[in-house]
Coordinates of C-alpha atoms in Angstrom, one line a residue:
Chain A
M1 CA -8.5 22.8 -27.0
I2 CA -8.9 21.7 -23.2
E3 CA -9.1 25.2 -21.4
L4 CA -9.6 25.6 -17.2
N5 CA -10.5 28.5 -15.9
N6 CA -10.0 29.0 -12.4
A7 CA -11.0 25.1 -12.0
T8 CA -11.4 23.8 -8.2
K9 CA -12.2 20.8 -6.5
M10 CA -11.9 19.8 -2.9
L11 CA -11.2 15.8 -2.4
G12 CA -11.0 15.1 1.2
G13 CA -8.6 17.2 2.6
F14 CA -7.0 18.0 -0.9
T15 CA -7.7 21.2 -3.0
L16 CA -7.0 21.1 -6.4
G17 CA -6.6 24.5 -7.9
P18 CA -7.3 26.9 -8.7
L19 CA -6.4 25.8 -11.8
N20 CA -5.8 28.0 -15.4
L21 CA -4.7 25.9 -18.3
S22 CA -5.2 25.5 -21.8
I23 CA -4.2 22.7 -23.9
Q24 CA -4.0 23.1 -28.0
R25 CA -5.8 20.8 -30.0
G26 CA -3.0 18.4 -31.1
S27 CA -0.6 19.1 -28.6
Y28 CA 0.9 16.2 -26.6
S29 CA 1.8 17.8 -22.9
V30 CA 3.3 16.4 -20.2
V31 CA 2.1 16.8 -16.4
L32 CA 5.2 16.1 -14.0
G33 CA 4.7 16.3 -10.1
P34 CA 5.6 13.9 -7.1
S35 CA 3.0 11.8 -6.0
G36 CA -0.2 13.6 -4.2
A37 CA 0.2 16.6 -6.3
G38 CA -3.2 16.0 -7.7
K39 CA -2.1 15.0 -11.4
T40 CA -4.6 12.1 -11.7
L41 CA -7.7 14.0 -10.3
L42 CA -7.1 16.9 -13.0
M43 CA -7.1 13.8 -15.3
E44 CA -10.5 12.9 -13.9
V45 CA -11.5 16.5 -14.1
I46 CA -10.7 16.4 -17.7
A47 CA -12.4 13.1 -18.0
G48 CA -15.6 14.2 -16.3
L49 CA -15.1 12.0 -13.8
T50 CA -15.0 14.5 -11.2
G51 CA -17.1 17.3 -11.2
L52 CA -15.9 21.1 -10.0
D53 CA -16.5 22.9 -6.9
S54 CA -15.7 26.0 -9.1
G55 CA -14.4 27.5 -11.8
T56 CA -15.2 26.0 -15.5
I57 CA -13.8 23.4 -18.1
R58 CA -14.4 24.3 -21.4
I59 CA -13.6 21.8 -24.2
N60 CA -13.0 22.7 -27.7
G61 CA -14.9 25.5 -26.9
K62 CA -17.7 23.9 -25.4
D63 CA -18.9 23.9 -21.8
A64 CA -17.9 20.6 -20.6
L65 CA -19.2 20.2 -17.1
E66 CA -22.6 20.0 -19.1
V67 CA -20.9 16.9 -21.0
P68 CA -20.5 13.6 -19.1
P69 CA -17.8 11.6 -19.5
Q70 CA -19.4 9.5 -22.0
G71 CA -19.7 12.0 -24.6
R72 CA -16.5 13.5 -24.3
S73 CA -14.5 11.4 -26.5
I74 CA -11.5 11.0 -24.3
G75 CA -9.6 7.7 -23.9
F76 CA -8.3 7.2 -20.4
C77 CA -5.7 5.0 -19.4
Y78 CA -5.4 4.4 -16.0
Q79 CA -1.9 4.0 -14.4
D80 CA -2.2 0.1 -13.4
Y81 CA -4.3 -0.3 -16.6
A82 CA -7.8 -0.9 -15.3
L83 CA -8.2 -4.1 -17.5
F84 CA -11.7 -5.4 -17.1
P85 CA -10.9 -8.7 -15.5
N86 CA -14.1 -10.1 -16.6
M87 CA -13.2 -10.0 -20.1
N88 CA -10.8 -11.5 -22.8
V89 CA -7.9 -9.1 -24.4
F90 CA -10.3 -8.8 -27.6
E91 CA -13.5 -8.0 -25.3
N92 CA -11.5 -5.5 -23.3
I93 CA -10.5 -3.6 -26.3
A94 CA -14.0 -4.0 -28.5
F95 CA -15.6 -2.7 -25.2
G96 CA -16.0 0.8 -26.1
L97 CA -16.8 -0.2 -30.0
K98 CA -19.8 -2.5 -28.8
V99 CA -21.2 0.0 -26.5
K100 CA -21.5 2.3 -29.9
K101 CA -22.8 -0.3 -31.6
D102 CA -19.8 -0.1 -34.2
R103 CA -20.7 -2.3 -37.3
N104 CA -16.6 -2.4 -37.8
I105 CA -15.9 -4.0 -34.3
Q106 CA -13.9 -6.9 -35.6
L107 CA -11.8 -5.5 -38.0
K108 CA -11.3 -2.3 -35.6
V109 CA -9.7 -4.3 -33.0
E110 CA -7.6 -6.0 -35.3
K111 CA -6.0 -3.0 -36.9
I112 CA -5.3 -1.6 -33.7
A113 CA -4.1 -4.9 -31.8
H114 CA -1.7 -4.9 -35.1
L115 CA -0.5 -1.3 -34.4
L116 CA 0.5 -2.1 -31.1
G117 CA 1.7 -5.6 -31.6
I118 CA -1.0 -7.7 -29.8
E119 CA -2.8 -9.4 -32.1
D120 CA -1.6 -12.6 -31.0
L121 CA -2.9 -11.7 -27.5
L122 CA -6.9 -10.9 -28.2
Q123 CA -8.2 -14.4 -27.2
R124 CA -6.0 -14.2 -24.2
G125 CA -7.3 -13.6 -20.6
V126 CA -6.2 -10.3 -18.8
K127 CA -5.0 -11.2 -15.4
D128 CA -2.2 -13.2 -16.9
L129 CA -0.3 -10.7 -19.5
S130 CA 2.9 -8.7 -18.6
G131 CA 2.7 -5.6 -17.6
G132 CA 3.6 -4.1 -20.8
E133 CA 1.2 -6.1 -22.6
K134 CA -1.6 -5.1 -20.3
Q135 CA -0.4 -1.3 -21.1
R136 CA -0.9 -2.1 -24.8
V137 CA -4.3 -3.4 -24.1
A138 CA -5.1 -0.7 -22.2
L139 CA -3.9 1.7 -24.7
A140 CA -5.5 -0.2 -27.6
R141 CA -8.8 0.1 -25.8
A142 CA -8.6 3.9 -25.3
L143 CA -7.3 4.4 -28.9
V144 CA -9.8 2.1 -30.5
I145 CA -12.6 4.7 -30.2
E146 CA -10.9 7.0 -31.7
P147 CA -10.8 9.7 -29.4
D148 CA -10.4 13.6 -29.5
I149 CA -8.2 13.3 -26.3
L150 CA -6.2 10.8 -25.2
L151 CA -5.8 10.7 -21.4
L152 CA -2.4 8.9 -19.9
D153 CA -1.7 8.3 -16.1
E154 CA 1.9 7.3 -15.7
P155 CA 1.8 4.8 -18.5
L156 CA 5.3 3.7 -18.6
S157 CA 6.3 3.7 -15.2
A158 CA 5.6 0.2 -14.1
L159 CA 7.6 -1.1 -17.2
D160 CA 11.5 -1.8 -17.7
K161 CA 13.4 0.8 -19.2
A162 CA 14.1 -0.8 -22.3
Y163 CA 10.2 -1.7 -22.8
A164 CA 9.5 1.9 -22.0
S165 CA 11.5 3.6 -24.6
Q166 CA 10.2 1.2 -26.9
L167 CA 6.6 2.5 -26.4
I168 CA 7.6 5.7 -26.2
K169 CA 8.7 5.5 -30.0
E170 CA 4.9 3.7 -30.6
I171 CA 3.0 6.6 -28.6
K172 CA 5.0 9.1 -31.3
H173 CA 4.4 7.1 -34.0
I174 CA 0.4 7.0 -33.1
H175 CA 0.9 11.0 -31.9
R176 CA 2.3 11.4 -35.4
T177 CA -0.1 9.1 -37.4
R178 CA -3.1 11.1 -35.7
P179 CA -2.6 14.4 -35.7
E180 CA -5.7 15.6 -34.2
L181 CA -5.4 13.8 -31.3
T182 CA -4.4 15.8 -27.8
I183 CA -2.5 13.9 -25.7
V184 CA -2.0 14.5 -21.4
H185 CA 0.6 12.3 -20.1
I186 CA 1.2 12.3 -16.3
T187 CA 4.8 11.3 -15.5
H188 CA 7.2 11.7 -12.6
D189 CA 10.2 11.0 -15.3
F190 CA 11.8 13.9 -16.7
E191 CA 13.4 11.8 -19.9
E192 CA 9.6 10.5 -20.9
A193 CA 8.6 14.4 -20.8
L194 CA 11.9 15.5 -22.7
S195 CA 10.9 13.0 -25.2
L196 CA 7.3 13.2 -25.7
A197 CA 6.1 16.9 -24.7
D198 CA 5.5 19.9 -26.9
K199 CA 4.4 21.2 -23.3
V200 CA 5.3 20.3 -19.7
L201 CA 3.3 21.0 -16.9
V202 CA 4.7 21.2 -13.2
M203 CA 2.4 20.3 -10.3
N204 CA 2.5 20.2 -6.8
Q205 CA 0.0 20.7 -4.3
G206 CA -2.7 20.7 -6.4
K207 CA -1.6 23.8 -8.3
I208 CA 0.1 24.0 -11.5
L209 CA 3.5 25.8 -10.7
Q210 CA 5.0 26.4 -14.2
A211 CA 3.8 25.5 -17.8
G212 CA 5.9 25.8 -21.1
E213 CA 8.0 24.4 -23.4
P214 CA 10.1 21.7 -21.6
R215 CA 13.4 23.0 -22.4
E216 CA 12.2 26.5 -21.3
V217 CA 10.5 24.9 -18.1
F218 CA 14.0 22.7 -17.3
T219 CA 16.0 25.3 -17.7
R220 CA 14.3 28.4 -16.4
P221 CA 12.4 27.1 -13.4
K222 CA 9.8 29.8 -12.1
N223 CA 10.5 28.8 -8.6
P224 CA 12.3 26.7 -6.0
F225 CA 10.5 23.6 -6.1
V226 CA 10.4 23.3 -10.1
A227 CA 14.0 24.0 -9.8
S228 CA 14.5 20.9 -7.5
F229 CA 11.8 18.8 -8.9
V230 CA 13.0 19.0 -12.6
G231 CA 16.3 19.8 -11.0
L232 CA 17.8 22.9 -13.0
K233 CA 19.4 21.4 -16.5
N234 CA 21.1 22.7 -19.3
I235 CA 19.6 20.7 -22.4
Y236 CA 20.4 20.1 -25.9
K237 CA 19.7 18.1 -28.6
G238 CA 22.4 16.9 -31.0
R239 CA 23.7 13.6 -32.4
I240 CA 26.4 11.1 -31.0
T241 CA 28.8 10.1 -33.0
R242 CA 32.3 8.3 -32.5
H243 CA 35.6 9.7 -33.3
D244 CA 38.4 7.2 -32.9
G245 CA 36.0 5.3 -30.7
T246 CA 35.1 8.0 -28.4
P247 CA 31.5 8.8 -28.2
V248 CA 30.9 12.6 -28.8
F249 CA 28.0 14.7 -28.6
E250 CA 27.6 17.3 -31.4
T251 CA 25.2 20.2 -31.6
E252 CA 25.5 22.9 -34.4
E253 CA 27.8 24.9 -31.9
L254 CA 29.9 22.7 -29.7
R255 CA 31.2 19.1 -29.3
F256 CA 31.1 17.5 -25.6
M257 CA 32.9 14.6 -24.8
V258 CA 30.3 12.0 -23.4
T259 CA 30.0 8.1 -21.9
T260 CA 27.2 6.3 -23.9
D261 CA 27.1 3.0 -26.0
F262 CA 25.0 4.5 -29.0
D263 CA 24.9 6.7 -31.8
G264 CA 22.7 8.8 -33.3
E265 CA 20.4 11.6 -32.5
A266 CA 20.2 12.2 -28.9
Y267 CA 19.4 14.6 -26.1
A268 CA 22.5 15.7 -23.5
T269 CA 21.3 17.4 -20.2
I270 CA 23.8 18.5 -17.5
A271 CA 22.8 19.4 -14.1
A272 CA 23.9 23.0 -13.6
H273 CA 25.5 22.2 -10.2
D274 CA 27.7 19.5 -11.5
I275 CA 29.6 22.1 -13.7
I276 CA 33.0 23.9 -12.9
V277 CA 33.8 27.2 -13.4
T278 CA 37.5 28.4 -12.8
L279 CA 39.9 31.4 -14.0
E280 CA 43.4 29.1 -14.1
P281 CA 43.7 27.9 -18.2
S282 CA 43.3 24.5 -18.1
D283 CA 45.4 21.8 -20.0
T284 CA 43.3 18.7 -19.5
S285 CA 42.6 17.5 -22.9
A286 CA 40.6 14.6 -21.4
R287 CA 37.7 16.9 -20.1
N288 CA 35.3 19.0 -21.8
S289 CA 36.9 22.4 -21.1
F290 CA 35.7 25.5 -22.9
E291 CA 36.2 29.4 -22.7
G292 CA 33.3 31.2 -22.0
I293 CA 31.7 34.7 -20.8
V294 CA 29.5 35.4 -17.9
K295 CA 26.5 36.6 -19.4
D296 CA 23.9 37.2 -16.4
M297 CA 24.3 36.6 -12.6
E298 CA 21.5 36.0 -10.2
E299 CA 21.8 35.4 -6.3
K300 CA 19.5 32.5 -4.7
G301 CA 20.4 32.7 -1.4
M302 CA 23.7 30.6 -0.5
L303 CA 24.1 30.0 -4.6
V304 CA 25.0 32.0 -7.1
E305 CA 23.1 30.8 -10.6
L306 CA 25.2 32.2 -13.7
A307 CA 24.5 32.2 -17.4
I308 CA 27.7 31.4 -19.2
N309 CA 28.1 31.3 -23.1
I310 CA 30.4 29.4 -24.4
G311 CA 29.2 29.2 -27.8
I312 CA 25.9 28.1 -26.2
E313 CA 24.5 29.2 -23.0
L314 CA 25.1 27.0 -20.4
M315 CA 23.2 27.3 -16.9
V316 CA 25.7 26.9 -13.8
I317 CA 25.3 27.2 -10.0
V318 CA 28.2 28.1 -8.0
T319 CA 28.5 28.9 -4.3
K320 CA 28.8 32.7 -3.6
E321 CA 31.5 32.3 -1.6
S322 CA 33.4 30.8 -4.9
A323 CA 32.0 33.1 -7.2
S324 CA 33.1 36.3 -5.1
R325 CA 36.6 34.4 -4.7
M326 CA 37.1 34.4 -8.8
G327 CA 35.5 37.9 -8.8
L328 CA 32.6 37.1 -11.2
H329 CA 30.7 39.4 -12.4
E330 CA 28.8 39.6 -16.0
G331 CA 31.3 40.0 -19.1
K332 CA 34.0 38.6 -17.1
R333 CA 35.9 35.5 -19.2
C334 CA 36.6 32.3 -17.7
R335 CA 37.0 28.9 -18.2
V336 CA 34.3 26.1 -18.0
L337 CA 35.0 22.4 -17.5
I338 CA 32.5 19.4 -17.5
K339 CA 33.4 15.9 -16.7
A340 CA 32.3 13.4 -19.3
T341 CA 30.3 11.3 -16.8
A342 CA 28.2 14.4 -15.5
I343 CA 26.4 14.6 -18.5
H344 CA 23.9 12.6 -19.1
V345 CA 22.5 11.4 -23.1
F346 CA 19.7 9.6 -23.9
K347 CA 18.2 9.0 -27.2
A348 CA 15.7 11.6 -28.9
Chain B
M1 CA 9.4 -28.0 24.9
T2 CA 10.6 -24.6 23.1
K3 CA 8.4 -21.6 23.5
A4 CA 7.3 -21.5 19.9
H5 CA 5.8 -25.0 20.2
G6 CA 4.2 -24.3 23.4
F7 CA 2.4 -21.4 21.9
A8 CA 1.4 -23.4 18.9
T9 CA 0.1 -26.2 21.1
V10 CA -2.0 -23.9 23.5
F11 CA -3.8 -22.7 20.0
I12 CA -4.4 -26.0 18.5
I13 CA -6.1 -27.1 21.8
M14 CA -8.2 -24.2 22.2
G15 CA -8.7 -24.2 18.5
T16 CA -9.6 -28.1 18.9
I17 CA -12.2 -27.5 21.7
I18 CA -14.7 -24.9 19.7
V19 CA -14.4 -27.4 16.7
L20 CA -15.6 -30.2 18.9
F21 CA -18.1 -27.8 20.3
V22 CA -19.9 -27.8 17.1
V23 CA -19.5 -30.7 15.7
V24 CA -19.9 -32.9 18.9
P25 CA -23.8 -32.3 18.9
I26 CA -24.5 -32.7 15.4
L27 CA -22.7 -36.1 15.4
G28 CA -24.5 -36.8 18.7
I29 CA -27.7 -36.7 17.6
G30 CA -26.7 -38.6 14.2
I31 CA -25.2 -41.4 16.5
A32 CA -28.7 -41.5 18.7
T33 CA -31.0 -41.9 15.9
P34 CA -31.6 -45.5 14.5
I35 CA -31.3 -45.3 10.9
R36 CA -34.8 -47.3 10.7
S37 CA -36.8 -44.1 12.3
L38 CA -34.7 -41.7 9.8
I39 CA -36.4 -43.7 6.8
E40 CA -39.6 -43.8 8.3
T41 CA -39.5 -40.1 8.8
A42 CA -38.0 -39.4 5.5
R43 CA -41.5 -40.8 4.5
D44 CA -43.7 -39.0 6.5
T45 CA -45.8 -36.5 4.5
E46 CA -45.9 -34.2 7.1
V47 CA -42.2 -34.0 7.3
I48 CA -41.7 -33.9 3.4
S49 CA -44.0 -30.9 3.1
S50 CA -42.8 -28.9 5.9
I51 CA -39.0 -29.2 4.4
R52 CA -40.0 -28.5 1.3
L53 CA -42.5 -25.2 2.6
T54 CA -39.2 -24.0 4.5
F55 CA -36.8 -24.4 1.5
I56 CA -39.3 -22.5 -1.0
S57 CA -40.1 -19.8 1.6
G58 CA -36.1 -19.5 2.1
L59 CA -35.6 -19.3 -1.8
C60 CA -38.0 -16.4 -2.1
A61 CA -36.9 -14.4 0.7
T62 CA -33.8 -14.8 -0.8
I63 CA -35.1 -13.7 -4.4
F64 CA -36.7 -10.9 -3.0
A65 CA -33.8 -9.8 -0.9
V66 CA -31.8 -10.4 -4.2
I67 CA -33.8 -8.0 -6.2
F68 CA -34.5 -5.0 -3.8
G69 CA -31.3 -5.5 -1.8
T70 CA -29.1 -5.4 -4.4
P71 CA -29.4 -1.8 -5.6
L72 CA -29.2 -0.9 -1.6
A73 CA -25.6 -2.8 -1.5
Y74 CA -24.5 -0.6 -4.6
T75 CA -25.6 2.6 -3.4
L76 CA -23.9 1.9 -0.1
A77 CA -20.8 0.4 -1.2
R78 CA -20.1 3.6 -3.8
Y79 CA -21.9 6.7 -2.4
S80 CA -21.4 8.7 0.5
F81 CA -24.6 10.6 1.6
P82 CA -25.6 11.4 4.9
M83 CA -27.3 9.0 6.8
R84 CA -25.4 6.6 5.2
E85 CA -24.0 5.0 8.4
I86 CA -27.8 4.8 9.8
V87 CA -28.8 3.3 6.8
E88 CA -26.2 0.5 7.6
S89 CA -26.9 0.1 11.0
I90 CA -30.6 -0.3 10.3
I91 CA -30.0 -2.8 7.8
D92 CA -27.6 -4.7 10.7
L93 CA -30.6 -4.5 13.4
P94 CA -32.3 -7.7 12.4
V95 CA -28.9 -9.3 13.8
V96 CA -29.3 -8.1 16.8
I97 CA -33.0 -8.4 17.5
P98 CA -34.5 -11.2 19.6
H99 CA -36.1 -13.1 16.6
S100 CA -39.3 -13.7 18.7
A101 CA -39.5 -9.8 19.1
A102 CA -39.2 -9.4 15.7
G103 CA -42.0 -11.5 15.2
I104 CA -44.2 -9.3 17.6
A105 CA -43.2 -6.6 15.8
L106 CA -43.8 -8.3 12.2
L107 CA -47.4 -9.3 13.6
T108 CA -47.8 -5.9 14.8
V109 CA -47.6 -4.4 11.4
L110 CA -48.6 -6.7 9.5
G111 CA -51.6 -8.5 11.7
R112 CA -55.1 -8.4 10.2
N113 CA -55.9 -5.8 12.0
S114 CA -53.1 -3.5 11.4
A115 CA -53.3 -0.6 8.7
I116 CA -50.6 -2.6 6.3
G117 CA -52.0 -5.9 6.9
H118 CA -55.1 -4.9 6.3
T119 CA -54.4 -3.0 3.2
F120 CA -52.8 -6.3 2.0
S121 CA -55.2 -8.4 3.0
V122 CA -57.9 -5.9 0.4
L123 CA -55.7 -7.4 -2.0
G124 CA -55.9 -11.0 -1.1
I125 CA -52.8 -11.3 0.6
H126 CA -52.5 -12.5 4.1
F127 CA -49.4 -12.7 6.3
T128 CA -50.5 -14.6 9.4
G129 CA -50.7 -18.3 9.1
T130 CA -49.7 -18.4 5.4
S131 CA -46.6 -19.1 3.6
I132 CA -46.2 -15.4 2.4
G133 CA -45.9 -14.7 6.2
I134 CA -43.1 -16.9 6.7
A135 CA -41.0 -15.8 3.5
T136 CA -41.5 -12.6 5.2
A137 CA -40.2 -13.8 8.5
M138 CA -37.4 -15.2 7.0
A139 CA -36.6 -12.0 4.4
F140 CA -36.8 -9.6 7.6
V141 CA -34.3 -11.9 9.7
S142 CA -31.5 -12.8 7.0
I143 CA -31.4 -10.0 5.0
P144 CA -28.3 -8.3 6.5
F145 CA -26.4 -11.1 5.2
Y146 CA -27.2 -10.7 2.0
V147 CA -26.6 -6.8 1.9
N148 CA -23.8 -6.9 3.7
A149 CA -22.1 -9.5 1.3
A150 CA -23.3 -7.8 -1.6
K151 CA -21.9 -4.5 -0.5
E152 CA -18.7 -5.9 0.2
G153 CA -18.8 -7.6 -3.1
F154 CA -19.3 -4.1 -5.1
A155 CA -16.9 -2.4 -2.5
S156 CA -14.0 -4.7 -4.0
V157 CA -14.6 -3.6 -7.4
D158 CA -12.1 -0.9 -8.3
R159 CA -13.9 2.4 -9.3
R160 CA -11.5 3.0 -12.0
L161 CA -12.8 -0.5 -14.1
E162 CA -16.2 1.8 -14.0
K163 CA -14.5 5.1 -14.5
T164 CA -12.7 3.5 -17.6
A165 CA -16.3 2.5 -19.3
Y166 CA -18.1 5.6 -18.4
T167 CA -14.9 7.2 -20.8
L168 CA -15.4 4.5 -23.6
G169 CA -18.9 5.7 -23.6
A170 CA -21.0 2.9 -21.3
S171 CA -23.8 4.4 -19.6
R172 CA -24.3 3.7 -15.8
S173 CA -26.6 0.9 -16.2
R174 CA -24.2 -0.5 -18.9
T175 CA -21.4 -0.4 -16.8
F176 CA -23.5 -1.9 -13.9
F177 CA -24.4 -5.1 -16.0
S178 CA -21.8 -6.0 -18.0
L179 CA -18.8 -5.1 -15.4
T180 CA -19.9 -4.5 -12.0
L181 CA -22.2 -7.1 -11.0
P182 CA -19.8 -9.9 -13.1
L183 CA -17.2 -9.1 -11.0
A184 CA -19.3 -9.2 -7.5
K185 CA -21.7 -11.8 -8.8
N186 CA -19.3 -14.4 -6.2
H187 CA -19.9 -12.3 -3.4
L188 CA -23.7 -11.8 -4.2
V189 CA -24.2 -15.5 -4.8
S190 CA -22.4 -16.5 -1.8
G191 CA -24.7 -13.7 0.4
A192 CA -27.9 -15.3 -1.4
I193 CA -26.1 -18.7 0.2
M194 CA -25.9 -17.5 3.4
M195 CA -28.9 -15.8 3.7
W196 CA -30.9 -18.6 2.6
A197 CA -29.2 -20.6 4.9
R198 CA -30.0 -18.5 7.5
G199 CA -33.7 -18.2 6.6
I200 CA -34.5 -21.4 6.9
S201 CA -32.9 -21.9 10.0
E202 CA -35.3 -19.6 11.2
F203 CA -37.9 -20.6 14.2
G204 CA -38.7 -17.6 16.9
A205 CA -40.2 -14.9 14.1
I206 CA -41.9 -17.5 12.4
V207 CA -43.5 -19.1 15.1
I208 CA -45.5 -15.9 16.0
L209 CA -46.0 -14.6 12.5
A210 CA -47.1 -18.4 11.3
Y211 CA -47.3 -21.4 13.4
H212 CA -49.3 -22.9 10.2
P213 CA -48.4 -24.5 7.7
M214 CA -45.4 -25.7 9.7
V215 CA -42.2 -25.1 8.5
A216 CA -39.6 -27.5 9.8
P217 CA -38.0 -26.0 12.3
V218 CA -41.7 -25.4 14.0
L219 CA -42.3 -29.0 13.1
V220 CA -39.4 -30.2 15.4
Y221 CA -40.6 -28.0 18.0
E222 CA -43.8 -29.0 17.8
R223 CA -43.1 -32.6 18.0
F224 CA -40.5 -32.4 20.7
E225 CA -43.7 -30.3 23.4
S226 CA -45.9 -33.2 22.3
F227 CA -44.2 -36.0 22.2
G228 CA -40.8 -36.0 23.6
L229 CA -37.2 -35.9 22.7
A230 CA -37.1 -39.2 21.4
Y231 CA -39.8 -38.5 18.6
S232 CA -38.6 -35.2 17.9
R233 CA -35.0 -36.5 17.4
P234 CA -35.4 -38.1 13.8
V235 CA -37.0 -35.3 12.4
A236 CA -34.5 -32.8 13.7
W237 CA -31.6 -35.1 12.5
L238 CA -33.3 -35.3 8.9
I239 CA -33.3 -31.2 8.4
I240 CA -29.8 -31.1 10.0
L241 CA -28.4 -33.4 7.3
I242 CA -30.6 -32.1 4.3
S243 CA -29.6 -28.3 5.1
L244 CA -25.8 -29.5 5.3
V245 CA -26.4 -31.5 2.0
A246 CA -27.8 -28.2 0.5
F247 CA -25.4 -25.8 2.0
T248 CA -22.1 -28.1 1.1
T249 CA -23.7 -28.5 -2.7
L250 CA -24.0 -24.7 -3.1
R251 CA -20.7 -23.9 -1.4
F252 CA -19.1 -26.4 -3.5
I253 CA -20.2 -25.1 -6.8
T254 CA -19.6 -21.5 -6.1
R255 CA -16.1 -22.6 -4.9
R256 CA -15.6 -24.2 -8.0
R257 CA -16.5 -21.8 -10.4
R258 CA -14.4 -19.1 -8.7
D259 CA -11.2 -21.4 -8.9

């Protein structure tokens, strides 16, 4: 368990905090935010690489400010891997074990290398590895010391999409096999956050703007920055199946026609401003067309945010002008149209 | 001729002038020195012992700087503290002080009648007219070369490597010796070579602190003063040759190791 209380840190002209935060043991937290938001600095505070100007940080109930980074049992993976260039892959991974005078260095290094599929690279230098290989070595080096907390700073940002999703799978697997391991993961990628996180923290300008379950944060952003950064999105988990060759995304309540080339467990997201609301009955069967009832309306400047129940709740944004033209009000029946291409699906 | 060609031509001519400016005197002294007198000089015991004294004193000065200057260079590269810039300027001072003036300054604080000089003389260490004095003068004028190169070397090591090592449980000293130092090594070695090279070419500060025993540059000066140009030339040429060979060899070794 990591707890920050009114933690602040000034660095140059930048101020981190005051941060209040609690991360449960064994959880997977994803920190989202634009560059310069202070995400890496937050990680360094947790790792003890940076002190605090005020406030407290407690790890597993103990005042962590008293504990140097060497004693915090934290595995830290920097964004550009920070592999030791004067050591080969084996020596990099073994470094933490060697420092602790571990007796089973060879065995432990081989085991973790096998888990991450890099056992063939052990005798290689680190300079000519690919980005994905470097990331695996960095992960292996952090994991082999069996830390309580694993901090990942944009671990997938430099990798291509296919490789990144493979690594996501492996990180998930590692987290499943080590349920006590608390992971904090920085990213600016919303899909990454959704597919990994138990908890999402959105940061900007040194502050945590919102923290909560991913669905909650993405569908109910608390302030305009979070809304614009994550986009106000409808998020559903379901399955993709084929009906006469057409991919269909199914939840228990509803079916959407989508465009995709894979089947199976998936997330679907629909940006709130991509949904069309109309009062006219629609006969175009090619589109996703649903009957619904307006459950909630909230004016936001020139826009109106609608919660429309179509079997599931759908967040929709329309202009104030069109809302009043249609005479929308709470309890009003309407029709919702969603183009198949407006539904973004990706593997769960 | 196009404009681009004109530009390149001017730069080539100007660059050539600078290169010749350095090369011509060195070649000139070589051409003006008969091989026979060079060989004779190389057999002169006074010359040999002065060259040996020069190289060894320079080496001692460099070892002193490596041991005591490395922590300072690391501190300057890694930490910001009040007066850091002042400390950096102090380290650079020997470069701008006229070396004869540096010699006078050293003699003032290390001479037999000074407090420091007297204290050391009780321990049997004398700075005037000794090889220790020579090494001290060499160290004084050449130490910026090592400290600045080492500082640059440490600054070139990514801090995040050290931070990662800390999270892996490595102490500061463990991290320094197994990570930072090996990664900065090339800068340190080339800084040490530069310092040594600068140290062995010193004349001004040494001649004031220790005219005797005679280092090579002082020997050249003495032969010139007492016997004239022709007599001092073979010694000068021999010293230039040996310095060139030593310097090039060291450079070559470190360059090759880097690749």
